[in-house]
Amino acid sequence: MTTTVAPHFQFKDNLLHAEGIPLTQLAQDYGTPLYVYSRQALRDAWDAYQQAPAGRSVLICYGMKANSSLAVLQEFHRLGSGFDIVSGGELARVLAAGGDAGKIVFSGVGKQGWEIRDALEAGVKCFNVESEAELERIATIATQMKTTAPVSLRVNPDVDAQTHPYISTGLKENKFGIDINDAMAVYERATQLPSLRIVGVDCHIGSQITEIDPYLDALDKLILLIKALEKQGITLQHLDLGGGIGIRYTNETPLAPALLLERIFAALDKNGLDHLELVLEPGRSLTGNAGILLTTVEYLKHNEFKNFAIVDAAMNDLIRPTLYDAWHDVEPVTRRADLPAQRYDVVGPICESGDWLARDRDLALQPGDLVAIMSAGAYAFTMSSQYNTRPRAAEVMVDGTVSHLIRRRETIQELFQNEQTIP
Ligand SMILES: *Cc1c(COP(=O)(O)O)cnc(C)c1O
């Protein structure tokens, strides 16, 4: 028997495993709720981006907000990855994980002075600049620091990524990037600022994109811009098409990175732009199906209308269902042929009606059972909170038959150790 979404989480003898380890074992060793990652799944997801046409290559700058645990960053660094960061905190994480500052691109609409200074000091590959005001700020700080800042303009190509409105970023009404029609003027302004070095152009149009057309539409628009820039004597070294490649949460057919790469390189070649370095910033597609959230059924509760499986994980551990109405497959860790399935809402203990992880699922469960919330490797732990004074979950990396605790569970004490009572 197989799970459909995650090849490295499979049933053996009716027991769900992470690679070579039964999840029952991990629950016993580390407790629940527990994030469990497969190292091989991270590597396989990485390999999917190494399928560029012969002789071509892409610099992957992992969109680390998807999963920024040090061990995950370290694994991608070892594989050769750069990083797409969106804060000074993420910069510090990359450096703590041994990452290479020269392969960092710094995105985000609200870069603060200290973040820009830290990034210049570290020597990032470039700033993905999201407004003219930010461009001026970076130039001023670089001048103060007697250095030059490498900049790429994040343009907003006004394409519809056909994804959830909260994760669509490439439309005119979104806060991200510089309107592509204004980009030429901002590049020209950048040429007047001696502390700036223009190195590229980028866009990031959204997340959980399953179609290729939005990428190709954005690429066409960027190519027109690049050619117009060349006419003005502004030459770029790289083109960054951002991240956003979707994954299979249940029955989606995600876009294959190999196909995307083939089509991008074909378009660059056709337009005489084969000298440009290609950069991508995938996040979700590198980690989403490499993780699960393992949780214990505390109670089964039945009323006139509904059956509830109340588990020890909650919306503070995984907010995607309630925030985006997102679907995660739910697998009972032990498959019970002897027990009839019932239709359950899988909910947490938090005092909010929005505290649900899955709705209307047919599951055969008993109190004390373990269930796995699948595809929880991206935008899962990183979005977790301590709401209801709940310690955040522990995280474990499985490598074959070995498990590594990569983040120990927080203690209750740690949740309020920075607080003071008043006289
Ligand atoms: C979030 C983000 C990414 C990663 O997006 P995914 O959908 O996880 O691939 C890449 N680039 C930027 C600028 C982002 O904000």
Tab-separated table of C-alpha atoms and ligand atoms in Angstrom:
chain	number	residue	atom	x	y	z
A	1	MET	CA	0.000	0.000	0.000
A	2	THR	CA	1.293	3.421	-0.875
A	3	THR	CA	0.714	7.014	-0.012
A	4	THR	CA	0.132	9.002	-3.132
A	5	VAL	CA	1.926	12.240	-2.382
A	6	ALA	CA	5.203	11.385	-0.724
A	7	PRO	CA	7.461	8.612	-2.002
A	8	HIS	CA	9.646	8.553	1.104
A	9	PHE	CA	6.703	8.076	3.453
A	10	GLN	CA	5.284	4.634	2.689
A	11	PHE	CA	3.432	1.832	4.411
A	12	LYS	CA	5.266	-1.363	5.244
A	13	ASP	CA	3.151	-4.042	6.903
A	14	ASN	CA	0.321	-1.546	7.403
A	15	LEU	CA	2.613	0.798	9.308
A	16	LEU	CA	3.609	4.183	7.893
A	17	HIS	CA	7.374	4.747	7.738
A	18	ALA	CA	9.647	7.706	7.148
A	19	GLU	CA	12.292	6.128	4.915
A	20	GLY	CA	13.369	3.096	7.000
A	21	ILE	CA	11.859	4.073	10.351
A	22	PRO	CA	8.287	3.368	11.544
A	23	LEU	CA	6.581	6.577	12.632
A	24	THR	CA	5.469	4.787	15.798
A	25	GLN	CA	9.149	4.562	16.725
A	26	LEU	CA	9.735	8.283	16.148
A	27	ALA	CA	6.672	9.174	18.225
A	28	GLN	CA	8.016	7.014	21.032
A	29	ASP	CA	11.496	8.536	20.838
A	30	TYR	CA	10.576	12.194	20.413
A	31	GLY	CA	6.907	12.622	21.334
A	32	THR	CA	4.194	14.386	19.331
A	33	PRO	CA	3.371	16.744	17.700
A	34	LEU	CA	6.508	16.101	15.688
A	35	TYR	CA	7.702	17.304	12.303
A	36	VAL	CA	9.433	14.473	10.455
A	37	TYR	CA	11.543	15.135	7.362
A	38	SER	CA	13.092	12.751	4.867
A	39	ARG	CA	16.636	13.647	3.875
A	40	GLN	CA	16.343	11.606	0.691
A	41	ALA	CA	13.182	13.485	-0.255
A	42	LEU	CA	15.096	16.780	0.024
A	43	ARG	CA	17.825	15.372	-2.199
A	44	ASP	CA	15.365	14.030	-4.756
A	45	ALA	CA	13.565	17.371	-4.905
A	46	TRP	CA	16.925	19.064	-5.420
A	47	ASP	CA	17.854	16.621	-8.204
A	48	ALA	CA	14.698	17.542	-10.093
A	49	TYR	CA	16.234	20.989	-10.632
A	50	GLN	CA	19.487	19.545	-11.938
A	51	GLN	CA	17.777	18.362	-15.142
A	52	ALA	CA	18.676	21.368	-17.275
A	53	PRO	CA	19.352	20.755	-20.970
A	54	ALA	CA	22.918	19.615	-21.711
A	55	GLY	CA	25.542	22.234	-21.065
A	56	ARG	CA	23.165	24.572	-19.232
A	57	SER	CA	22.792	25.113	-15.531
A	58	VAL	CA	20.641	27.013	-13.133
A	59	LEU	CA	21.570	28.600	-9.832
A	60	ILE	CA	19.007	27.477	-7.288
A	61	CYS	CA	18.490	29.992	-4.496
A	62	TYR	CA	16.263	28.012	-2.156
A	63	GLY	CA	13.292	30.133	-1.051
A	64	MET	CA	14.059	29.398	2.559
A	65	LYS	CA	10.982	30.870	4.194
A	66	ALA	CA	9.322	27.563	3.242
A	67	ASN	CA	11.470	25.725	5.786
A	68	SER	CA	14.384	27.497	7.414
A	69	SER	CA	15.593	24.961	9.970
A	70	LEU	CA	19.374	24.937	10.072
A	71	ALA	CA	19.712	21.272	9.138
A	72	VAL	CA	17.538	21.819	6.063
A	73	LEU	CA	19.593	24.842	5.020
A	74	GLN	CA	22.780	22.917	5.654
A	75	GLU	CA	21.609	20.051	3.447
A	76	PHE	CA	20.807	22.403	0.560
A	77	HIS	CA	24.085	24.259	1.012
A	78	ARG	CA	25.941	20.956	0.747
A	79	LEU	CA	24.073	20.212	-2.454
A	80	GLY	CA	25.293	23.531	-3.858
A	81	SER	CA	22.288	25.712	-3.227
A	82	GLY	CA	22.131	29.439	-2.749
A	83	PHE	CA	19.294	31.056	-0.812
A	84	ASP	CA	16.499	33.522	-1.379
A	85	ILE	CA	16.115	35.426	1.891
A	86	VAL	CA	13.447	37.896	2.948
A	87	SER	CA	14.863	39.215	6.236
A	88	GLY	CA	18.009	39.887	8.212
A	89	GLY	CA	17.021	36.965	10.409
A	90	GLU	CA	17.068	34.624	7.437
A	91	LEU	CA	20.499	35.972	6.470
A	92	ALA	CA	21.769	35.100	9.946
A	93	ARG	CA	20.305	31.601	9.610
A	94	VAL	CA	22.041	30.960	6.287
A	95	LEU	CA	25.351	32.055	7.744
A	96	ALA	CA	24.781	29.943	10.874
A	97	ALA	CA	24.119	26.925	8.660
A	98	GLY	CA	27.399	27.481	6.817
A	99	GLY	CA	25.750	28.856	3.662
A	100	ASP	CA	27.493	30.909	1.017
A	101	ALA	CA	26.645	34.643	1.154
A	102	GLY	CA	27.766	35.028	-2.454
A	103	LYS	CA	24.802	32.885	-3.482
A	104	ILE	CA	22.181	34.828	-1.512
A	105	VAL	CA	19.527	36.946	-3.193
A	106	PHE	CA	17.658	39.268	-0.841
A	107	SER	CA	13.962	39.770	-1.626
A	108	GLY	CA	11.184	41.546	0.288
A	109	VAL	CA	9.251	44.809	0.054
A	110	GLY	CA	10.295	46.269	3.406
A	111	LYS	CA	14.048	45.893	3.805
A	112	GLN	CA	15.196	47.897	6.819
A	113	GLY	CA	18.468	49.779	7.134
A	114	TRP	CA	20.104	47.234	9.417
A	115	GLU	CA	19.104	44.395	7.105
A	116	ILE	CA	20.649	46.143	4.114
A	117	ARG	CA	23.852	46.838	6.083
A	118	ASP	CA	24.101	43.228	7.270
A	119	ALA	CA	23.594	41.948	3.724
A	120	LEU	CA	26.251	44.292	2.311
A	121	GLU	CA	28.662	43.264	5.027
A	122	ALA	CA	28.034	39.583	4.322
A	123	GLY	CA	28.497	40.133	0.583
A	124	VAL	CA	25.230	38.876	-0.880
A	125	LYS	CA	24.887	38.109	-4.576
A	126	CYS	CA	22.240	40.796	-4.993
A	127	PHE	CA	19.316	42.724	-3.603
A	128	ASN	CA	16.053	42.038	-5.385
A	129	VAL	CA	14.851	45.636	-5.206
A	130	GLU	CA	11.103	46.089	-4.912
A	131	SER	CA	10.653	49.883	-5.162
A	132	GLU	CA	12.457	53.047	-6.175
A	133	ALA	CA	12.540	54.207	-2.552
A	134	GLU	CA	14.330	50.993	-1.605
A	135	LEU	CA	16.817	51.538	-4.433
A	136	GLU	CA	17.652	54.980	-3.036
A	137	ARG	CA	18.013	53.596	0.485
A	138	ILE	CA	20.372	50.843	-0.642
A	139	ALA	CA	22.449	53.374	-2.586
A	140	THR	CA	22.715	55.689	0.419
A	141	ILE	CA	23.764	52.895	2.760
A	142	ALA	CA	26.294	51.519	0.270
A	143	THR	CA	27.790	54.997	-0.070
A	144	GLN	CA	28.046	55.315	3.728
A	145	MET	CA	29.743	51.925	3.856
A	146	LYS	CA	32.079	52.907	0.988
A	147	THR	CA	31.028	49.905	-1.022
A	148	THR	CA	28.869	49.086	-4.020
A	149	ALA	CA	25.601	47.190	-3.806
A	150	PRO	CA	24.652	44.604	-6.444
A	151	VAL	CA	21.027	45.167	-7.438
A	152	SER	CA	18.416	43.381	-9.475
A	153	LEU	CA	14.977	44.903	-9.915
A	154	ARG	CA	12.068	42.704	-8.958
A	155	VAL	CA	9.542	43.580	-11.600
A	156	ASN	CA	5.884	42.836	-11.393
A	157	PRO	CA	4.984	41.408	-14.801
A	158	ASP	CA	1.210	41.515	-14.197
A	159	VAL	CA	0.523	37.851	-14.919
A	160	ASP	CA	-2.078	35.725	-13.202
A	161	ALA	CA	-0.478	32.721	-11.545
A	162	GLN	CA	-3.940	31.163	-11.089
A	163	THR	CA	-3.321	30.264	-7.500
A	164	HIS	CA	-4.811	31.209	-4.126
A	165	PRO	CA	-5.189	35.021	-3.825
A	166	TYR	CA	-3.013	35.107	-0.667
A	167	ILE	CA	-0.113	33.479	-2.534
A	168	SER	CA	-0.491	35.272	-5.857
A	169	THR	CA	2.145	37.977	-6.100
A	170	GLY	CA	2.558	38.921	-9.764
A	171	LEU	CA	-0.585	40.942	-10.370
A	172	LYS	CA	-0.701	44.733	-10.605
A	173	GLU	CA	-2.752	44.968	-7.418
A	174	ASN	CA	-0.142	43.076	-5.343
A	175	LYS	CA	2.346	44.920	-3.152
A	176	PHE	CA	5.332	43.155	-4.683
A	177	GLY	CA	7.902	44.402	-7.155
A	178	ILE	CA	8.117	47.343	-9.527
A	179	ASP	CA	5.483	47.693	-12.236
A	180	ILE	CA	7.141	46.366	-15.369
A	181	ASN	CA	6.135	49.551	-17.191
A	182	ASP	CA	8.125	51.626	-14.693
A	183	ALA	CA	11.151	49.318	-14.630
A	184	MET	CA	13.107	51.063	-17.394
A	185	ALA	CA	12.978	54.387	-15.559
A	186	VAL	CA	14.116	52.789	-12.293
A	187	TYR	CA	17.020	51.027	-14.047
A	188	GLU	CA	18.025	54.364	-15.540
A	189	ARG	CA	17.921	55.921	-12.095
A	190	ALA	CA	20.134	53.082	-10.833
A	191	THR	CA	22.761	53.865	-13.476
A	192	GLN	CA	23.050	57.361	-11.979
A	193	LEU	CA	23.889	56.048	-8.527
A	194	PRO	CA	27.589	55.148	-8.420
A	195	SER	CA	27.226	52.985	-5.306
A	196	LEU	CA	24.964	50.576	-7.205
A	197	ARG	CA	25.949	47.823	-9.602
A	198	ILE	CA	23.118	46.549	-11.805
A	199	VAL	CA	23.397	42.765	-12.061
A	200	GLY	CA	20.011	41.359	-12.959
A	201	VAL	CA	16.278	41.302	-13.162
A	202	ASP	CA	13.832	39.102	-11.322
A	203	CYS	CA	10.205	38.326	-10.714
A	204	HIS	CA	8.261	35.983	-8.456
A	205	ILE	CA	4.672	35.607	-9.496
A	206	GLY	CA	3.124	33.445	-6.807
A	207	SER	CA	3.155	30.072	-5.140
A	208	GLN	CA	1.731	26.578	-5.672
A	209	ILE	CA	1.648	27.219	-9.424
A	210	THR	CA	0.876	24.073	-11.405
A	211	GLU	CA	0.762	25.491	-14.945
A	212	ILE	CA	3.705	26.484	-17.114
A	213	ASP	CA	1.976	29.335	-18.936
A	214	PRO	CA	2.237	31.948	-16.167
A	215	TYR	CA	6.022	31.398	-16.143
A	216	LEU	CA	6.295	31.662	-19.909
A	217	ASP	CA	4.117	34.793	-19.951
A	218	ALA	CA	6.312	36.408	-17.299
A	219	LEU	CA	9.458	35.310	-19.130
A	220	ASP	CA	8.257	36.872	-22.395
A	221	LYS	CA	7.689	40.169	-20.633
A	222	LEU	CA	11.080	40.059	-18.932
A	223	ILE	CA	12.804	39.271	-22.213
A	224	LEU	CA	11.247	42.361	-23.812
A	225	LEU	CA	12.492	44.421	-20.886
A	226	ILE	CA	16.004	42.948	-21.087
A	227	LYS	CA	16.210	43.777	-24.795
A	228	ALA	CA	14.980	47.315	-24.181
A	229	LEU	CA	17.595	47.692	-21.438
A	230	GLU	CA	20.339	46.462	-23.771
A	231	LYS	CA	19.344	49.152	-26.273
A	232	GLN	CA	19.970	51.692	-23.514
A	233	GLY	CA	23.369	50.169	-22.823
A	234	ILE	CA	22.257	48.431	-19.622
A	235	THR	CA	23.408	44.817	-19.659
A	236	LEU	CA	22.467	42.223	-17.095
A	237	GLN	CA	24.262	39.141	-15.839
A	238	HIS	CA	21.328	37.153	-14.570
A	239	LEU	CA	17.649	36.505	-14.960
A	240	ASP	CA	15.793	35.230	-11.902
A	241	LEU	CA	12.301	33.832	-12.432
A	242	GLY	CA	11.588	33.329	-8.728
A	243	GLY	CA	9.968	30.296	-7.180
A	244	GLY	CA	6.382	29.172	-6.968
A	245	ILE	CA	6.461	25.710	-8.505
A	246	GLY	CA	3.624	23.740	-6.956
A	247	ILE	CA	3.606	20.313	-5.377
A	248	ARG	CA	1.114	17.477	-5.157
A	249	TYR	CA	-0.924	17.823	-1.973
A	250	THR	CA	-3.468	15.288	-3.134
A	251	ASN	CA	-4.160	14.948	-6.869
A	252	GLU	CA	-2.507	17.982	-8.456
A	253	THR	CA	-0.186	17.389	-11.374
A	254	PRO	CA	2.728	19.631	-10.591
A	255	LEU	CA	4.885	21.248	-13.191
A	256	ALA	CA	8.122	19.308	-13.760
A	257	PRO	CA	11.208	21.463	-13.192
A	258	ALA	CA	12.910	19.780	-16.172
A	259	LEU	CA	10.166	20.973	-18.520
A	260	LEU	CA	10.253	24.474	-17.080
A	261	LEU	CA	14.030	24.637	-17.512
A	262	GLU	CA	13.830	23.339	-21.064
A	263	ARG	CA	11.290	25.982	-22.027
A	264	ILE	CA	13.148	28.820	-20.307
A	265	PHE	CA	16.460	28.000	-21.978
A	266	ALA	CA	14.718	27.621	-25.341
A	267	ALA	CA	13.209	31.104	-24.987
A	268	LEU	CA	16.554	32.618	-23.933
A	269	ASP	CA	18.359	30.981	-26.858
A	270	LYS	CA	15.727	32.100	-29.337
A	271	ASN	CA	16.203	35.670	-28.167
A	272	GLY	CA	19.993	35.627	-28.201
A	273	LEU	CA	20.156	35.769	-24.410
A	274	ASP	CA	22.062	32.547	-23.755
A	275	HIS	CA	24.780	34.521	-21.922
A	276	LEU	CA	22.405	35.230	-19.019
A	277	GLU	CA	22.798	33.208	-15.854
A	278	LEU	CA	19.468	31.648	-14.895
A	279	VAL	CA	18.396	31.796	-11.244
A	280	LEU	CA	15.325	30.164	-9.681
A	281	GLU	CA	14.057	30.504	-6.106
A	282	PRO	CA	11.995	27.365	-5.418
A	283	GLY	CA	10.837	26.885	-1.847
A	284	ARG	CA	7.775	24.685	-1.506
A	285	SER	CA	8.801	22.309	-4.297
A	286	LEU	CA	12.096	21.533	-2.528
A	287	THR	CA	10.649	20.751	0.888
A	288	GLY	CA	6.866	20.405	0.810
A	289	ASN	CA	6.683	16.678	0.266
A	290	ALA	CA	9.786	15.992	2.324
A	291	GLY	CA	7.940	16.482	5.603
A	292	ILE	CA	4.953	15.337	7.602
A	293	LEU	CA	3.393	16.441	10.862
A	294	LEU	CA	2.981	13.479	13.180
A	295	THR	CA	0.250	13.851	15.774
A	296	THR	CA	-1.598	11.721	18.338
A	297	VAL	CA	-5.375	11.318	18.540
A	298	GLU	CA	-6.328	12.450	22.050
A	299	TYR	CA	-10.096	12.029	21.832
A	300	LEU	CA	-12.813	10.990	19.430
A	301	LYS	CA	-15.909	13.107	19.862
A	302	HIS	CA	-19.251	12.614	18.184
A	303	ASN	CA	-22.243	14.917	17.982
A	304	GLU	CA	-25.438	14.927	15.973
A	305	PHE	CA	-23.733	16.367	12.881
A	306	LYS	CA	-20.061	15.605	13.066
A	307	ASN	CA	-17.331	13.314	14.248
A	308	PHE	CA	-14.212	14.992	15.531
A	309	ALA	CA	-10.769	13.496	15.894
A	310	ILE	CA	-9.115	15.797	18.424
A	311	VAL	CA	-5.364	15.572	17.990
A	312	ASP	CA	-2.398	17.058	19.835
A	313	ALA	CA	-1.304	19.203	16.872
A	314	ALA	CA	-3.191	22.391	16.134
A	315	MET	CA	-3.391	25.499	14.002
A	316	ASN	CA	-0.404	26.913	15.862
A	317	ASP	CA	1.645	24.009	14.467
A	318	LEU	CA	0.158	24.052	10.964
A	319	ILE	CA	-1.848	27.096	9.950
A	320	ARG	CA	-2.176	26.351	6.231
A	321	PRO	CA	-5.583	24.667	6.411
A	322	THR	CA	-7.264	27.527	8.209
A	323	LEU	CA	-5.246	30.313	6.541
A	324	TYR	CA	-5.491	29.175	2.917
A	325	ASP	CA	-8.208	26.552	3.137
A	326	ALA	CA	-5.365	24.220	2.183
A	327	TRP	CA	-5.747	20.477	1.809
A	328	HIS	CA	-3.306	18.071	3.439
A	329	ASP	CA	-3.793	14.333	3.075
A	330	VAL	CA	-4.217	12.560	6.418
A	331	GLU	CA	-2.869	9.049	6.895
A	332	PRO	CA	-3.463	6.933	9.982
A	333	VAL	CA	-0.018	5.607	10.874
A	334	THR	CA	-1.464	2.168	11.579
A	335	ARG	CA	-3.858	0.850	8.967
A	336	ARG	CA	-6.677	-1.007	10.698
A	337	ALA	CA	-8.618	-3.390	8.521
A	338	ASP	CA	-10.758	-4.448	11.512
A	339	LEU	CA	-12.205	-0.996	12.198
A	340	PRO	CA	-14.834	0.735	10.030
A	341	ALA	CA	-13.925	4.200	8.759
A	342	GLN	CA	-15.947	7.182	9.894
A	343	ARG	CA	-16.041	10.699	8.501
A	344	TYR	CA	-13.997	12.996	10.741
A	345	ASP	CA	-12.912	16.564	11.077
A	346	VAL	CA	-9.353	16.459	12.380
A	347	VAL	CA	-9.077	19.332	14.850
A	348	GLY	CA	-6.674	20.623	17.481
A	349	PRO	CA	-7.210	21.684	21.093
A	350	ILE	CA	-7.011	25.458	20.464
A	351	CYS	CA	-9.939	27.666	21.431
A	352	GLU	CA	-10.821	28.763	17.889
A	353	SER	CA	-13.294	27.256	15.457
A	354	GLY	CA	-10.612	27.822	12.829
A	355	ASP	CA	-8.453	25.272	14.579
A	356	TRP	CA	-8.805	22.444	12.113
A	357	LEU	CA	-6.248	20.481	10.124
A	358	ALA	CA	-8.519	18.489	7.823
A	359	ARG	CA	-12.255	18.194	7.245
A	360	ASP	CA	-14.573	15.390	6.213
A	361	ARG	CA	-11.996	12.621	6.005
A	362	ASP	CA	-12.900	8.950	6.127
A	363	LEU	CA	-10.587	7.466	8.718
A	364	ALA	CA	-10.490	4.364	10.888
A	365	LEU	CA	-9.245	5.680	14.218
A	366	GLN	CA	-9.019	4.844	17.885
A	367	PRO	CA	-7.969	7.198	20.678
A	368	GLY	CA	-4.214	7.050	21.066
A	369	ASP	CA	-3.624	6.383	17.362
A	370	LEU	CA	-1.035	8.354	15.450
A	371	VAL	CA	-1.923	10.210	12.274
A	372	ALA	CA	0.376	11.821	9.744
A	373	ILE	CA	-0.563	15.148	8.180
A	374	MET	CA	1.152	14.781	4.832
A	375	SER	CA	3.027	17.337	2.699
A	376	ALA	CA	3.947	19.410	5.733
A	377	GLY	CA	7.546	20.207	4.841
A	378	ALA	CA	6.881	23.746	3.571
A	379	TYR	CA	5.149	26.742	5.187
A	380	ALA	CA	4.405	24.494	8.114
A	381	PHE	CA	6.911	24.658	10.974
A	382	THR	CA	8.090	28.089	9.755
A	383	MET	CA	4.594	29.508	10.190
A	384	SER	CA	4.041	27.928	13.588
A	385	SER	CA	3.426	29.950	16.719
A	386	GLN	CA	3.071	29.473	20.456
A	387	TYR	CA	-0.594	30.482	20.558
A	388	ASN	CA	-2.388	29.098	23.621
A	389	THR	CA	1.077	28.882	25.227
A	390	ARG	CA	1.833	25.724	23.312
A	391	PRO	CA	5.495	24.853	22.840
A	392	ARG	CA	6.385	24.569	19.183
A	393	ALA	CA	6.898	21.033	17.886
A	394	ALA	CA	10.195	19.200	17.674
A	395	GLU	CA	11.696	18.416	14.269
A	396	VAL	CA	13.460	15.240	13.200
A	397	MET	CA	15.428	14.437	10.058
A	398	VAL	CA	15.318	10.808	8.976
A	399	ASP	CA	18.206	9.461	6.939
A	400	GLY	CA	17.631	5.799	6.068
A	401	THR	CA	17.288	4.024	9.387
A	402	VAL	CA	18.862	6.831	11.405
A	403	SER	CA	17.000	9.800	12.865
A	404	HIS	CA	18.512	13.121	13.919
A	405	LEU	CA	16.724	15.492	16.254
A	406	ILE	CA	17.243	18.804	14.438
A	407	ARG	CA	15.148	20.935	16.799
A	408	ARG	CA	14.258	19.845	20.276
A	409	ARG	CA	10.791	20.595	21.547
A	410	GLU	CA	10.486	23.933	23.337
A	411	THR	CA	9.923	23.790	27.060
A	412	ILE	CA	7.044	25.582	28.720
A	413	GLN	CA	9.601	27.657	30.649
A	414	GLU	CA	11.117	28.930	27.406
A	415	LEU	CA	7.774	30.314	26.301
A	416	PHE	CA	7.841	33.088	28.877
A	417	GLN	CA	11.495	33.355	29.812
A	418	ASN	CA	11.794	36.816	28.207
A	419	GLU	CA	8.818	38.200	30.086
A	420	GLN	CA	8.730	40.312	33.241
A	421	THR	CA	6.022	40.812	35.779
A	422	ILE	CA	5.586	44.390	37.020
A	423	PRO	CA	5.487	45.833	40.538
B	1	LIG	C1	8.200	32.785	-1.012
B	1	LIG	C2	9.128	33.175	-2.088
B	1	LIG	C3	9.784	32.204	-2.863
B	1	LIG	C4	9.499	30.730	-2.727
B	1	LIG	O1	8.196	30.452	-3.191
B	1	LIG	P1	7.684	28.931	-3.330
B	1	LIG	O2	6.283	29.081	-3.775
B	1	LIG	O3	7.791	28.313	-2.003
B	1	LIG	O4	8.545	28.263	-4.343
B	1	LIG	C5	10.679	32.632	-3.811
B	1	LIG	N1	10.933	33.952	-4.012
B	1	LIG	C6	10.330	34.911	-3.281
B	1	LIG	C7	10.644	36.315	-3.537
B	1	LIG	C8	9.410	34.556	-2.295
B	1	LIG	O5	8.804	35.513	-1.595
